[in-house]
PDB file of C-alpha atoms in Angstrom:
ATOM      1  CA  MET P 182       0.572  15.485  38.223  1.00 41.00           C
ATOM      2  CA  ARG P 183      -0.950  14.249  34.973  1.00 44.00           C
ATOM      3  CA  SER P 184      -3.758  12.327  36.666  1.00 49.00           C
ATOM      4  CA  ILE P 185      -5.039  15.495  38.398  1.00 50.00           C
ATOM      5  CA  ARG P 186      -7.534  17.753  36.653  1.00 55.00           C
ATOM      6  CA  PRO P 187      -6.120  20.966  35.112  1.00 58.00           C
ATOM      7  CA  SER P 188      -7.816  23.430  37.511  1.00 60.00           C
ATOM      8  CA  LEU P 189      -6.464  21.633  40.561  1.00 58.00           C
ATOM      9  CA  GLN P 190      -3.072  21.328  38.918  1.00 64.00           C
ATOM     10  CA  ALA P 191      -3.032  25.106  38.333  1.00 69.00           C
ATOM     11  CA  ALA P 192      -4.030  25.799  41.949  1.00 64.00           C
ATOM     12  CA  LEU P 193      -1.303  23.480  43.209  1.00 61.00           C
ATOM     13  CA  ALA P 194       1.320  25.106  40.990  1.00 69.00           C
ATOM     14  CA  ASN P 195       0.210  28.583  42.095  1.00 67.00           C
ATOM     15  CA  ALA P 196       0.312  27.699  45.815  1.00 63.00           C
ATOM     16  CA  LEU P 197       3.658  25.942  45.558  1.00 65.00           C
ATOM     17  CA  SER P 198       5.242  28.804  43.602  1.00 68.00           C
ATOM     18  CA  LYS P 199       4.245  31.284  46.323  1.00 63.00           C
ATOM     19  CA  ARG P 200       5.278  28.794  49.019  1.00 61.00           C
ATOM     20  CA  SER P 201       2.295  29.982  51.020  1.00 56.00           C
ATOM     21  CA  LEU P 202       0.416  26.711  51.333  1.00 55.00           C
ATOM     22  CA  SER P 203       1.463  23.117  51.236  1.00 59.00           C
ATOM     23  CA  ALA P 204       0.083  20.789  48.582  1.00 56.00           C
ATOM     24  CA  SER P 205      -2.003  18.926  51.154  1.00 60.00           C
ATOM     25  CA  ALA P 206      -3.606  22.200  52.309  1.00 60.00           C
ATOM     26  CA  VAL P 207      -4.601  23.050  48.733  1.00 56.00           C
ATOM     27  CA  VAL P 208      -6.085  19.600  48.172  1.00 57.00           C
ATOM     28  CA  SER P 209      -7.988  19.693  51.474  1.00 57.00           C
ATOM     29  CA  ASN P 210      -9.298  23.146  50.535  1.00 57.00           C
ATOM     30  CA  PHE P 211     -10.615  21.708  47.276  1.00 53.00           C
ATOM     31  CA  CYS P 212     -12.138  18.734  49.102  1.00 53.00           C
ATOM     32  CA  THR P 213     -14.034  20.818  51.655  1.00 52.00           C
ATOM     33  CA  ASN P 214     -15.732  22.786  48.913  1.00 50.00           C
ATOM     34  CA  GLY P 215     -18.621  20.551  47.807  1.00 45.00           C
ATOM     35  CA  SER P 216     -18.773  21.766  44.215  1.00 51.00           C
ATOM     36  CA  GLN P 217     -15.106  21.103  43.538  1.00 58.00           C
ATOM     37  CA  SER P 218     -14.609  17.768  45.276  1.00 60.00           C
ATOM     38  CA  ASP P 219     -14.878  16.055  41.916  1.00 57.00           C
ATOM     39  CA  LEU P 220     -11.522  17.583  41.021  1.00 61.00           C
ATOM     40  CA  VAL P 221      -9.642  15.215  43.295  1.00 66.00           C
ATOM     41  CA  SER P 222     -12.017  12.239  43.240  1.00 68.00           C
ATOM     42  CA  GLY P 223     -10.388  10.669  40.202  1.00 72.00           C
ATOM     43  CA  ALA P 224     -13.755   9.956  38.579  1.00 72.00           C
ATOM     44  CA  PRO P 225     -13.983  10.449  34.817  1.00 74.00           C
ATOM     45  CA  PRO P 226     -15.777  13.644  33.724  1.00 74.00           C
ATOM     46  CA  GLU P 227     -18.605  11.764  31.961  1.00 74.00           C
ATOM     47  CA  LEU P 228     -19.546  10.198  35.289  1.00 75.00           C
ATOM     48  CA  LEU P 229     -20.506  13.602  36.695  1.00 75.00           C
ATOM     49  CA  HIS P 230     -23.472  13.909  34.331  1.00 78.00           C
ATOM     50  CA  ARG P 231     -25.017  10.530  35.088  1.00 82.00           C
ATOM     51  CA  PRO P 232     -27.842  10.447  37.619  1.00 88.00           C
ATOM     52  CA  VAL P 233     -27.588   8.048  40.541  1.00 90.00           C
ATOM     53  CA  ARG P 234     -30.285   6.215  42.434  1.00 91.00           C
ATOM     54  CA  ILE P 235     -30.250   5.962  46.227  1.00 92.00           C
ATOM     55  CA  TYR P 236     -32.363   3.210  47.720  1.00 90.00           C
ATOM     56  CA  PRO P 237     -32.509   1.127  50.908  1.00 87.00           C
ATOM     57  CA  LEU P 238     -31.314  -2.444  50.647  1.00 82.00           C
ATOM     58  CA  THR P 239     -34.189  -4.893  50.937  1.00 79.00           C
ATOM     59  CA  LYS P 240     -33.934  -8.148  52.770  1.00 76.00           C
ATOM     60  CA  SER P 241     -33.541 -11.309  50.763  1.00 75.00           C
ATOM     61  CA  THR P 242     -36.300 -13.892  50.531  1.00 75.00           C
ATOM     62  CA  MET P 243     -34.205 -16.263  52.633  1.00 79.00           C
ATOM     63  CA  GLN P 244     -34.021 -13.751  55.473  1.00 71.00           C
ATOM     64  CA  SER P 245     -36.671 -13.230  58.144  1.00 72.00           C
ATOM     65  CA  ALA P 246     -34.895 -10.725  60.379  1.00 71.00           C
ATOM     66  CA  GLU P 247     -34.041  -7.179  59.404  1.00 69.00           C
ATOM     67  CA  GLY P 248     -30.422  -7.286  60.535  1.00 68.00           C
ATOM     68  CA  LYS P 249     -28.660  -6.372  57.295  1.00 65.00           C
ATOM     69  CA  THR P 250     -31.377  -4.151  55.860  1.00 70.00           C
ATOM     70  CA  LYS P 251     -30.175  -0.888  57.378  1.00 79.00           C
ATOM     71  CA  ARG P 252     -27.949  -0.161  54.396  1.00 85.00           C
ATOM     72  CA  TRP P 253     -28.476   2.386  51.670  1.00 90.00           C
ATOM     73  CA  MET P 254     -27.211   1.628  48.171  1.00 90.00           C
ATOM     74  CA  VAL P 255     -26.074   4.035  45.466  1.00 92.00           C
ATOM     75  CA  ASP P 256     -25.980   2.885  41.869  1.00 90.00           C
ATOM     76  CA  TRP P 257     -25.913   4.542  38.482  1.00 86.00           C
ATOM     77  CA  ASN P 258     -28.812   4.478  36.062  1.00 79.00           C
ATOM     78  CA  VAL P 259     -28.376   2.481  32.876  1.00 74.00           C
ATOM     79  CA  LEU P 260     -27.662   4.607  29.834  1.00 72.00           C
ATOM     80  CA  GLN P 261     -29.908   4.377  26.813  1.00 71.00           C
ATOM     81  CA  GLY P 262     -28.024   2.843  23.909  1.00 65.00           C
ATOM     82  CA  SER P 263     -25.151   1.748  26.118  1.00 68.00           C
ATOM     83  CA  GLY P 264     -24.092  -1.000  23.756  1.00 73.00           C
ATOM     84  CA  ARG P 265     -25.931  -4.004  25.190  1.00 78.00           C
ATOM     85  CA  TRP P 266     -25.865  -7.347  23.479  1.00 82.00           C
ATOM     86  CA  GLU P 267     -26.681 -10.946  24.250  1.00 86.00           C
ATOM     87  CA  ASP P 268     -23.924 -13.514  24.276  1.00 85.00           C
ATOM     88  CA  ARG P 269     -24.827 -16.213  21.743  1.00 86.00           C
ATOM     89  CA  LEU P 270     -23.129 -19.045  23.608  1.00 88.00           C
ATOM     90  CA  MET P 271     -24.330 -18.500  27.178  1.00 88.00           C
ATOM     91  CA  GLY P 272     -27.284 -16.160  26.652  1.00 86.00           C
ATOM     92  CA  TRP P 273     -25.912 -13.629  29.129  1.00 88.00           C
ATOM     93  CA  THR P 274     -26.508  -9.946  28.607  1.00 81.00           C
ATOM     94  CA  SER P 275     -23.309  -7.976  28.078  1.00 81.00           C
ATOM     95  CA  SER P 276     -22.783  -4.242  28.115  1.00 80.00           C
ATOM     96  CA  ALA P 277     -20.178  -1.706  27.100  1.00 80.00           C
ATOM     97  CA  ASP P 278     -21.171   0.471  30.071  1.00 80.00           C
ATOM     98  CA  TYR P 279     -18.377   0.012  32.602  1.00 80.00           C
ATOM     99  CA  ILE P 280     -20.181   1.622  35.542  1.00 82.00           C
ATOM    100  CA  GLN P 281     -23.471  -0.257  35.171  1.00 79.00           C
ATOM    101  CA  GLY P 282     -22.627  -3.042  37.620  1.00 80.00           C
ATOM    102  CA  THR P 283     -21.034  -0.754  40.195  1.00 85.00           C
ATOM    103  CA  SER P 284     -22.791   0.135  43.425  1.00 89.00           C
ATOM    104  CA  LEU P 285     -21.803   1.709  46.728  1.00 91.00           C
ATOM    105  CA  ALA P 286     -23.161   0.738  50.151  1.00 91.00           C
ATOM    106  CA  PHE P 287     -23.592   3.058  53.126  1.00 91.00           C
ATOM    107  CA  ARG P 288     -24.661   2.210  56.671  1.00 86.00           C
ATOM    108  CA  SER P 289     -26.984   5.188  57.010  1.00 80.00           C
ATOM    109  CA  GLU P 290     -28.486   8.051  55.054  1.00 79.00           C
ATOM    110  CA  LYS P 291     -24.980   9.437  54.593  1.00 89.00           C
ATOM    111  CA  ALA P 292     -25.292   8.247  51.010  1.00 90.00           C
ATOM    112  CA  VAL P 293     -27.153  11.482  50.236  1.00 91.00           C
ATOM    113  CA  TYR P 294     -24.367  13.524  51.809  1.00 91.00           C
ATOM    114  CA  PHE P 295     -21.740  11.644  49.780  1.00 89.00           C
ATOM    115  CA  VAL P 296     -23.635  12.073  46.501  1.00 89.00           C
ATOM    116  CA  GLU P 297     -24.197  15.790  47.137  1.00 88.00           C
ATOM    117  CA  LYS P 298     -20.522  16.192  48.020  1.00 86.00           C
ATOM    118  CA  GLN P 299     -19.560  14.622  44.694  1.00 84.00           C
ATOM    119  CA  GLY P 300     -21.944  16.949  42.832  1.00 83.00           C
ATOM    120  CA  TRP P 301     -23.997  14.153  41.264  1.00 85.00           C
ATOM    121  CA  ARG P 302     -27.689  14.361  40.444  1.00 88.00           C
ATOM    122  CA  TYR P 303     -29.683  11.813  42.420  1.00 92.00           C
ATOM    123  CA  LYS P 304     -33.112  10.341  43.018  1.00 92.00           C
ATOM    124  CA  ILE P 305     -34.113   8.698  46.291  1.00 92.00           C
ATOM    125  CA  ASP P 306     -36.354   5.629  46.174  1.00 90.00           C
ATOM    126  CA  GLU P 307     -38.120   5.503  49.518  1.00 86.00           C
ATOM    127  CA  PRO P 308     -38.890   2.066  50.943  1.00 80.00           C
ATOM    128  CA  LYS P 309     -42.445   0.911  50.448  1.00 80.00           C
ATOM    129  CA  LYS P 310     -44.410   0.362  53.613  1.00 81.00           C
ATOM    130  CA  ILE P 311     -45.864  -3.132  53.617  1.00 80.00           C
ATOM    131  CA  ARG P 312     -49.231  -3.309  55.304  1.00 85.00           C
ATOM    132  CA  ILE P 313     -50.189  -6.765  56.475  1.00 84.00           C
ATOM    133  CA  PRO P 314     -53.954  -6.902  56.972  1.00 86.00           C
ATOM    134  CA  PRO P 315     -55.137  -8.309  60.285  1.00 87.00           C
ATOM    135  CA  LYS P 316     -56.255 -11.925  60.037  1.00 86.00           C
ATOM    136  CA  ASN P 317     -58.570 -13.928  62.188  1.00 88.00           C
ATOM    137  CA  TYR P 318     -57.895 -17.565  63.035  1.00 89.00           C
ATOM    138  CA  ALA P 319     -61.635 -18.331  62.896  1.00 88.00           C
ATOM    139  CA  ASN P 320     -61.677 -17.557  59.164  1.00 82.00           C
ATOM    140  CA  ASN P 321     -59.811 -20.829  58.561  1.00 81.00           C
ATOM    141  CA  TYR P 322     -62.966 -22.713  59.609  1.00 84.00           C
ATOM    142  CA  ALA P 323     -65.635 -20.370  58.268  1.00 82.00           C
ATOM    143  CA  HIS P 324     -68.300 -21.882  55.996  1.00 80.00           C
ATOM    144  CA  VAL P 325     -68.205 -20.440  52.503  1.00 78.00           C
ATOM    145  CA  PRO P 326     -71.176 -21.516  50.368  1.00 82.00           C
ATOM    146  CA  GLY P 327     -70.358 -22.814  46.932  1.00 79.00           C
ATOM    147  CA  LYS P 328     -68.172 -25.516  45.459  1.00 72.00           C
ATOM    148  CA  LEU P 329     -65.881 -27.338  47.854  1.00 70.00           C
ATOM    149  CA  GLY P 330     -62.223 -26.739  47.344  1.00 72.00           C
ATOM    150  CA  ILE P 331     -60.430 -30.058  47.060  1.00 75.00           C
ATOM    151  CA  HIS P 332     -56.704 -29.952  47.585  1.00 74.00           C
ATOM    152  CA  HIS P 333     -54.745 -32.883  46.213  1.00 76.00           C
ATOM    153  CA  THR P 334     -51.530 -33.822  47.925  1.00 77.00           C
ATOM    154  CA  LYS P 335     -50.152 -35.867  45.023  1.00 70.00           C
TER     155      LYS P 335
END
């Protein structure tokens, strides 16, 4: 019982002493209430005050189809003064922030529901609409007055 937060521990002890509810019923009651789901999540208290960013996963440059781009990612913003330093041997950036490299993936917009259920503050980055201007094949052969463009192959 030490890993459970004190308010949940008190509710469990109260319910078990009255023998009115089982422990699983008390925990499920806490989980259905959105503001108190953090009591049983196991997340450290300082994580509750960090804002998260929700954004759609973009396709990689090696990918032409949009097959794996229907995912939404949740990650935590980097803290100011989070103890960053550069490794002198390899030149890698290190950090004392343990949650910085953590992200969660969701298959739909249920990421917002999950974040609200946890009671975290969030910001949604909407995907940017890319507008490809219409092109005309005849423009490849259009005469443009001025200096000729010479393209060297070697």
